[in-house]
GROMACS .gro file of C-alpha atoms in nm:
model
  309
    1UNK     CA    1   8.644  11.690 -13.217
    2UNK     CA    2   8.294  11.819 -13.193
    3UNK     CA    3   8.063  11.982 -13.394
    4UNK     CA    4   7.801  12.191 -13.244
    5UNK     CA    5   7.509  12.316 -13.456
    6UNK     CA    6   7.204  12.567 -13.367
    7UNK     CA    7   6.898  12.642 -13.623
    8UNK     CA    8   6.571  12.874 -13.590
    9UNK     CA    9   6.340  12.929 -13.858
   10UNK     CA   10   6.586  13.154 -14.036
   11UNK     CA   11   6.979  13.098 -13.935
   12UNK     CA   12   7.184  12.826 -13.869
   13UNK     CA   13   7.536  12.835 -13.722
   14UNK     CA   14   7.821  12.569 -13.660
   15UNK     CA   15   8.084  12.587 -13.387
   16UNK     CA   16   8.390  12.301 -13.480
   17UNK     CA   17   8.539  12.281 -13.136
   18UNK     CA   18   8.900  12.075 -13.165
   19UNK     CA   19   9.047  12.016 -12.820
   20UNK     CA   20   8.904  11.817 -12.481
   21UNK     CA   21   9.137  11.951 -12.238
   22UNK     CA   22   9.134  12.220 -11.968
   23UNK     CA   23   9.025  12.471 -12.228
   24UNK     CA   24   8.824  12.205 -12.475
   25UNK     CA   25   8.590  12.033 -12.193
   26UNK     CA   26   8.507  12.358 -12.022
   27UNK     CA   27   8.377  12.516 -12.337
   28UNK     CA   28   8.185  12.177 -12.434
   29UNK     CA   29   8.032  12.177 -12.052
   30UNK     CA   30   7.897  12.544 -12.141
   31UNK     CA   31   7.759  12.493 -12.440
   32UNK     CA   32   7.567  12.183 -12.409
   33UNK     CA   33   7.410  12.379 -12.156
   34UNK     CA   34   7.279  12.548 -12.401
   35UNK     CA   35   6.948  12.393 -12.465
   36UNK     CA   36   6.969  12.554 -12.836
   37UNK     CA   37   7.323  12.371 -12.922
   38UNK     CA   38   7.276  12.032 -13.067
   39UNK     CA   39   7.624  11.838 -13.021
   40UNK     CA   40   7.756  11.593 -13.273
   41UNK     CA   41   8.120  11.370 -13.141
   42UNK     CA   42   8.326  11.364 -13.486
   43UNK     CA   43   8.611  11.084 -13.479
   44UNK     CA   44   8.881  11.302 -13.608
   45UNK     CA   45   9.193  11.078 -13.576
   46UNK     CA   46   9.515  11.264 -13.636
   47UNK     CA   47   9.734  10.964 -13.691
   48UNK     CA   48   9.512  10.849 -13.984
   49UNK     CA   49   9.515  11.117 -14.267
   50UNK     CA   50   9.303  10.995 -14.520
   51UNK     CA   51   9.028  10.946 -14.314
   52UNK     CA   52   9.047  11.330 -14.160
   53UNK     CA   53   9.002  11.416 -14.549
   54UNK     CA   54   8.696  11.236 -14.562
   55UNK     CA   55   8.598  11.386 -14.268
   56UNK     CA   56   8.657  11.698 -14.374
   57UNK     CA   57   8.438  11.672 -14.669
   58UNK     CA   58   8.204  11.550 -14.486
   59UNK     CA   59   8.190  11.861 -14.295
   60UNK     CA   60   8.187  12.073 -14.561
   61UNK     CA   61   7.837  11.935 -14.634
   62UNK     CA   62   7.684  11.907 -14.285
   63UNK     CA   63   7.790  12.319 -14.267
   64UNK     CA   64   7.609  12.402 -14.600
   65UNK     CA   65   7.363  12.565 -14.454
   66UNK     CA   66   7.528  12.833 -14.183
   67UNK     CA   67   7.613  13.124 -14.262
   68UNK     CA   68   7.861  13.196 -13.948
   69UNK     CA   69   8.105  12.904 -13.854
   70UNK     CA   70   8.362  12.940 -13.547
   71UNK     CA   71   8.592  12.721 -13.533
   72UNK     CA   72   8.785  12.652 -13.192
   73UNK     CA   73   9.128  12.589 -13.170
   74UNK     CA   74   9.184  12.420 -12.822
   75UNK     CA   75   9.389  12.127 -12.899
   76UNK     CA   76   9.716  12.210 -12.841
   77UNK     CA   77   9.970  11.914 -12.664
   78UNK     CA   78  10.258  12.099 -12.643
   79UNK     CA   79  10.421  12.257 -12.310
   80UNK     CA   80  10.708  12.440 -12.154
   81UNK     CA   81  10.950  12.134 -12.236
   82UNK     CA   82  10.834  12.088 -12.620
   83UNK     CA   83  11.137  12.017 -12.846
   84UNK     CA   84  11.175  12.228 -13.222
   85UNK     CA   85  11.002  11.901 -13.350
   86UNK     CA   86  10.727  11.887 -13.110
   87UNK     CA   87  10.604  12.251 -13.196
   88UNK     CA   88  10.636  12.166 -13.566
   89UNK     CA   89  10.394  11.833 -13.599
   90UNK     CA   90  10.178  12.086 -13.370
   91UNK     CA   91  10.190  12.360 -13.624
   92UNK     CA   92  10.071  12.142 -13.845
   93UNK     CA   93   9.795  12.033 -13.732
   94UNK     CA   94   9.696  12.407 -13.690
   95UNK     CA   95   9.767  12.460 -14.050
   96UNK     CA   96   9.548  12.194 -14.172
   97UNK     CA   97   9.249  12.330 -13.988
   98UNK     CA   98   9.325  12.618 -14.087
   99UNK     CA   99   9.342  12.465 -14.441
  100UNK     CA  100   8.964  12.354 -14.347
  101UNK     CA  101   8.880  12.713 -14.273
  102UNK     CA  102   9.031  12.864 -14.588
  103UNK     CA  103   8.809  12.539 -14.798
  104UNK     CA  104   8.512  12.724 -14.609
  105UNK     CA  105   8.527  13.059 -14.628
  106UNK     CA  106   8.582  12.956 -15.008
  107UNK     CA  107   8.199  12.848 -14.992
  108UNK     CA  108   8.060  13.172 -14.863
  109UNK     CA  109   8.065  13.091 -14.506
  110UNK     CA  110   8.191  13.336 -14.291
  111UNK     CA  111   8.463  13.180 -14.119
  112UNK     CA  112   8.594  13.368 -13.726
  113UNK     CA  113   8.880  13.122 -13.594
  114UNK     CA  114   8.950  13.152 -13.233
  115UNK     CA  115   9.301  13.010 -13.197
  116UNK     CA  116   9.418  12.902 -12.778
  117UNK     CA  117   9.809  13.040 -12.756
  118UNK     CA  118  10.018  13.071 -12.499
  119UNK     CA  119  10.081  13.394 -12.263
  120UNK     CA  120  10.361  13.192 -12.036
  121UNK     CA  121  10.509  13.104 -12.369
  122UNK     CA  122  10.491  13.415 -12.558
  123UNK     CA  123  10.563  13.660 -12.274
  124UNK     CA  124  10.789  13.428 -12.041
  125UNK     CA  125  10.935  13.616 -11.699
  126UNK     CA  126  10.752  13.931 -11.766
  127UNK     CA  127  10.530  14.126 -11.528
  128UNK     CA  128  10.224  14.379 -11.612
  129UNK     CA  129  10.199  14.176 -11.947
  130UNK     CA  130   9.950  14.366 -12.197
  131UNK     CA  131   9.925  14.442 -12.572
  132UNK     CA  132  10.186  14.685 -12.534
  133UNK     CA  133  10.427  14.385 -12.397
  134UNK     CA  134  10.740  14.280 -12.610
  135UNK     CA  135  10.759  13.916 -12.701
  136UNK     CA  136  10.991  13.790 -12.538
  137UNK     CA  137  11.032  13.363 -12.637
  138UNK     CA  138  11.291  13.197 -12.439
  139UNK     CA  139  11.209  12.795 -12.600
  140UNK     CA  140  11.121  12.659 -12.893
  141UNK     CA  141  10.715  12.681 -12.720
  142UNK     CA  142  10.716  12.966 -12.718
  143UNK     CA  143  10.854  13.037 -13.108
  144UNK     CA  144  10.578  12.770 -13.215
  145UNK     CA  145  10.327  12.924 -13.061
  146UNK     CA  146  10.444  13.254 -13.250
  147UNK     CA  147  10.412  13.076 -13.576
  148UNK     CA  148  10.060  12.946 -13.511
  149UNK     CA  149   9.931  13.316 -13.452
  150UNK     CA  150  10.096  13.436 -13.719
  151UNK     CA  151   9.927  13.174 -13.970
  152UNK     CA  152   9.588  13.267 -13.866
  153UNK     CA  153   9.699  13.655 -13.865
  154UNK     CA  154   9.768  13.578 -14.203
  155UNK     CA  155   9.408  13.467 -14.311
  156UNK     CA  156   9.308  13.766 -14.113
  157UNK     CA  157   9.486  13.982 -14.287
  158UNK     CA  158   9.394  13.853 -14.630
  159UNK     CA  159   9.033  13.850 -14.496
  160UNK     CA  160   8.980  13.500 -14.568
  161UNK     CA  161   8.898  13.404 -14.156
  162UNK     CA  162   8.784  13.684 -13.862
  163UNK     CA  163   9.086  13.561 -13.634
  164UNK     CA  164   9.048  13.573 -13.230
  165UNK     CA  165   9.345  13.479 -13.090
  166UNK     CA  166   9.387  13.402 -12.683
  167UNK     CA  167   9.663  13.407 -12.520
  168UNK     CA  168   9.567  13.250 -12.141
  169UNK     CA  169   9.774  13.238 -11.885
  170UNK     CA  170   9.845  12.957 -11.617
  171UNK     CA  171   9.517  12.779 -11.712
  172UNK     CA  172   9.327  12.535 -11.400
  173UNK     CA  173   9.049  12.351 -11.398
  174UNK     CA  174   8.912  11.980 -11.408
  175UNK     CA  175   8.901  11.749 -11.758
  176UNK     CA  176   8.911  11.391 -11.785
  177UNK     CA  177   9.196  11.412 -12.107
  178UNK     CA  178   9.469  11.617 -12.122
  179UNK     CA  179   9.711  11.771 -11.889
  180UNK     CA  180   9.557  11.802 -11.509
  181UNK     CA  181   9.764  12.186 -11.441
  182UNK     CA  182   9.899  12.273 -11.141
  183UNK     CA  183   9.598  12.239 -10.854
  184UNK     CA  184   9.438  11.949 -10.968
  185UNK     CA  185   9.760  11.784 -10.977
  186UNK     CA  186   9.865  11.906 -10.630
  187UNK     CA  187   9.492  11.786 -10.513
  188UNK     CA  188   9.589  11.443 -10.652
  189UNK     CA  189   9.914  11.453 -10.475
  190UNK     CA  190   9.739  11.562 -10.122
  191UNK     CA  191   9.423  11.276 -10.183
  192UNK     CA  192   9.709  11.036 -10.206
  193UNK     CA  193   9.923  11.121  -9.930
  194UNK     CA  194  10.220  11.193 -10.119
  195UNK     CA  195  10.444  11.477 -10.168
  196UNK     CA  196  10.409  11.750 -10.381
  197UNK     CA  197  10.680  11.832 -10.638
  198UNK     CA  198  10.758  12.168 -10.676
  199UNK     CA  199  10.955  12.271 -10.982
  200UNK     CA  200  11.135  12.600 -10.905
  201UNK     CA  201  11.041  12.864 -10.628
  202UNK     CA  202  10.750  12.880 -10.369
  203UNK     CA  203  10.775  13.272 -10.410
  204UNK     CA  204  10.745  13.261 -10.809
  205UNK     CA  205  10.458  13.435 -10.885
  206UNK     CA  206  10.174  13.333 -11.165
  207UNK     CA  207   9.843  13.443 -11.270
  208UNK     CA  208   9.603  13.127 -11.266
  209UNK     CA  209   9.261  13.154 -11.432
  210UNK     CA  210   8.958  12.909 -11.394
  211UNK     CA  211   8.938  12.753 -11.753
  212UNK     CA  212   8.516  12.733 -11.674
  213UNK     CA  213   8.541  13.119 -11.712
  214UNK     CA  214   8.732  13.061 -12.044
  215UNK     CA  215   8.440  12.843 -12.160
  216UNK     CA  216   8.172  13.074 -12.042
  217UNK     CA  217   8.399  13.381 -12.276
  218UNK     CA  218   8.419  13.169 -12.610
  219UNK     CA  219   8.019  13.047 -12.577
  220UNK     CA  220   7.884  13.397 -12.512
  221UNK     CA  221   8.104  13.569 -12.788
  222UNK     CA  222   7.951  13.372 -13.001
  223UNK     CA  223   7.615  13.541 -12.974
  224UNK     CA  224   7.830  13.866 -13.093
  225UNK     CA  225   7.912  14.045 -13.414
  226UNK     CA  226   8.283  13.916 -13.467
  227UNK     CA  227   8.570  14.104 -13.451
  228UNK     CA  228   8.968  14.001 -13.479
  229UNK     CA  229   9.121  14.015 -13.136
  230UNK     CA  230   9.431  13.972 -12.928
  231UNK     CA  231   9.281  13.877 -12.625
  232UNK     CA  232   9.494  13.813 -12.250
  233UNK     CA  233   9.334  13.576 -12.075
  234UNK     CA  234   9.378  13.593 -11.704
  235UNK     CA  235   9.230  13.668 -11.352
  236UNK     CA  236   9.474  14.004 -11.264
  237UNK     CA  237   9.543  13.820 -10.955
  238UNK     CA  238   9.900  13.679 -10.970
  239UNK     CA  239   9.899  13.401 -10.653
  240UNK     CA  240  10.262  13.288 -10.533
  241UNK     CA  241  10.321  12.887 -10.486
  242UNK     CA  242  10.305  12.956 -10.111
  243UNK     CA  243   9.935  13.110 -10.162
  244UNK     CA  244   9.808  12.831 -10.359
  245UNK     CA  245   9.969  12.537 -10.082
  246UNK     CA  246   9.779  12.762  -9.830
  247UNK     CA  247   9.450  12.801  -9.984
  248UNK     CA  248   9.486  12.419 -10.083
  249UNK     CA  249   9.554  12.270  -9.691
  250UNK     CA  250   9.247  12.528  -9.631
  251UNK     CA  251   9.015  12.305  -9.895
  252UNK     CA  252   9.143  11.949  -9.766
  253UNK     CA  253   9.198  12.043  -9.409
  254UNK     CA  254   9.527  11.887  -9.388
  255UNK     CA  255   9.895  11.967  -9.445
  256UNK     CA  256  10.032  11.942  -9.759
  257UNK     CA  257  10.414  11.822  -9.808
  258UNK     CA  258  10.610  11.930 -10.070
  259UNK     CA  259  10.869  11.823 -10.205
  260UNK     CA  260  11.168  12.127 -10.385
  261UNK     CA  261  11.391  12.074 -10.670
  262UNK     CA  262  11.555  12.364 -10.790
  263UNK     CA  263  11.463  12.496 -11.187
  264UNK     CA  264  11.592  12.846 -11.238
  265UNK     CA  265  11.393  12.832 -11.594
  266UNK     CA  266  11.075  12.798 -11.379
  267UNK     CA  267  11.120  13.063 -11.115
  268UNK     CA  268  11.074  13.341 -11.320
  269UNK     CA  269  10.698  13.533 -11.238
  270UNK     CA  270  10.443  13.617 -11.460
  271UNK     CA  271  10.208  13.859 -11.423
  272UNK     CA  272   9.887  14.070 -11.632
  273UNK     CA  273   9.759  14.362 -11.615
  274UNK     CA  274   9.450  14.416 -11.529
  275UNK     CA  275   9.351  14.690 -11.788
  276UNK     CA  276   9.464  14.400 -12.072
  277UNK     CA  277   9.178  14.182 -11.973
  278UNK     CA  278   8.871  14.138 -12.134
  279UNK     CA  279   8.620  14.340 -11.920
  280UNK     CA  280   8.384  14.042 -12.009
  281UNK     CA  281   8.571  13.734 -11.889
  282UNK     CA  282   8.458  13.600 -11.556
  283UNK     CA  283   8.672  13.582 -11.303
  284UNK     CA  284   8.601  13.289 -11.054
  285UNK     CA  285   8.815  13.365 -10.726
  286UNK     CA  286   9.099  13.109 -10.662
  287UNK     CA  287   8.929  12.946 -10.337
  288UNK     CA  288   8.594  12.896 -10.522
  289UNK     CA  289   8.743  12.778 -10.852
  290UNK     CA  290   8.987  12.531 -10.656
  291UNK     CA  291   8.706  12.387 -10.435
  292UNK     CA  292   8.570  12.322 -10.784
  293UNK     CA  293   8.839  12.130 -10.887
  294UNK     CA  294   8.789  11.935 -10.585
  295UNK     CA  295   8.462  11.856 -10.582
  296UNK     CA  296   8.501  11.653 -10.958
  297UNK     CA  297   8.836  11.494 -10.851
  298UNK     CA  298   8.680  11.383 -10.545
  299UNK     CA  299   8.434  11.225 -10.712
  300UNK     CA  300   8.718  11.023 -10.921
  301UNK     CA  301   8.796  10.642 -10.838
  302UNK     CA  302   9.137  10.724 -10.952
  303UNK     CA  303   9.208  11.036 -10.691
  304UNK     CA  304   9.009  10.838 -10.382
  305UNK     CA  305   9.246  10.871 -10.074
  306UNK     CA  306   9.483  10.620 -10.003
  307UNK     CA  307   9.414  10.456  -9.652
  308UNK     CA  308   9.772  10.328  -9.526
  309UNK     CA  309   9.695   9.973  -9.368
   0.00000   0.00000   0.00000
């Protein structure tokens, strides 16, 4: 966890940013960018509960003095395979910083929570996905991600918390924790000279958007007058598997193998509308956002290609 603070002669404002994934380390890498953002690490151990209370106190007196507070939900573990049990210990973790925002809004601050779903989970094998979309959960992922947008709806609701709730589609990127996603692990796969697995059909479509843009969203919204939001997070550009192996062999100049096993659960497309995204979000294209993804793994000792001897 991370705290980021900002002061002027007048104002002061906290950002509590949870998460160093896809979606956690791009929003870090825009803000402390920032020159205005100070950045302080915060050891928030989830395995040791009384020390996340102390913590948590302790918070509560380093924010005294902001009026606005946003705090960033990005630390989600969970994924297409998640048991019942997985999306519960999850959930809770939600609901106890959520429990921290409810402490804090308690105090005067105002309190916007911007909470990182799931579109694949929420609207699995549906095309033209928008607000107007039926939910549609096929696993328990997609039922916990439900529940953890309907706690913060909740607070909304009861106007305790100004909630901002994303739902992103098939997120890629570069981060040094977390879950690589599907190009970087490909890339890794390629560097190595092995085989790429491929986990359904090369024709499935999906809608993959450059988590960097994500980061560049949440950091400039919170210069703006908040407002609750269902936001879809995507490019509008669904890309088949075939696409990506083809812009990918473009990138490394070589041919990728692959490798096919057949998952009927994973075939299924996903697609957004266009009209349901944010006019505001970036959109990196594909090529340039994957010959970003490069460029850091390249610079990896772990991802260095293999030289057969």
């Amino acid at each position: 966890m991370i705290s980021f603070c900002r002061q002027s002669a007048d104002h002061q404002q906290h950002m509590l940013l949870f998460g160093s994934g896809l979606i956690g380390s791009a929003i870090h890498n825009v803000i402390r960018r920032a020159p205005a953002w100070r950045a302080t690490p915060i050891d928030w151990k989830w395995d040791d509960p009384p020390r996340r209370q102390r913590v948590a106190a302790q918070i509560e007196t380093d924010v005294r003095g902001s009026e606005r507070i946003d705090i960033v939900w990005a630390a989600g573990i969970s994924g297409f395979a998640s048991t019942d049990a997985d999306m519960a210990a999850e959930s809770a973790h939600v609901a106890e910083i959520a429990g921290l925002a409810q402490k804090l809004a308690a105090r005067g601050h105002q309190i916007v929570f911007h909470l990182f779903s799931s579109l694949g989970g929420i609207h699995e094998g549906q095309r033209a996905i928008g607000p107007q979309s039926v939910v549609a959960t096929r696993r328990p992922y997609g039922r916990g991600k439900l529940t953890q947008e309907s706690l913060i709806e909740k607070l909304g609701s009861a106007g305790t918390i100004i909630p901002r709730i994303y739902r992103p589609s098939s997120v890629f990127g570069y981060a040094r924790a977390g879950r690589r996603g599907l190009f970087a692990t490909m890339i890794a796969s390629m560097l190595s000279y092995r085989p790429i697995e491929i986990y359904g059909s090369v024709h499935t479509l999906r809608d993959y958007v450059f988590a960097p843009d994500i980061g560049v969203f949440v950091v400039e919204s919170l210069d703006r007058p908040p407002t609750p939001a269902l936001e879809f997070i995507a490019s509008g550009k669904p890309t088949s598997v075939t696409e990506a192996i083809t812009v990918l062999e473009q990138l490394l100049d070589r041919r990728a193998f692959c490798r096919y096993s057949s998952a009927p659960h994973n075939m299924l497309d996903m697609t957004v509308h266009r009209a349901a995204i944010p006019a505001s979000l970036p959109r990196t294209p594909l090529l340039i956002g994957v010959a970003s993804v490069l460029q850091n793994m390249s610079r990896s000792v772990i991802c260095q290609p293999y030289e057969p001897r």
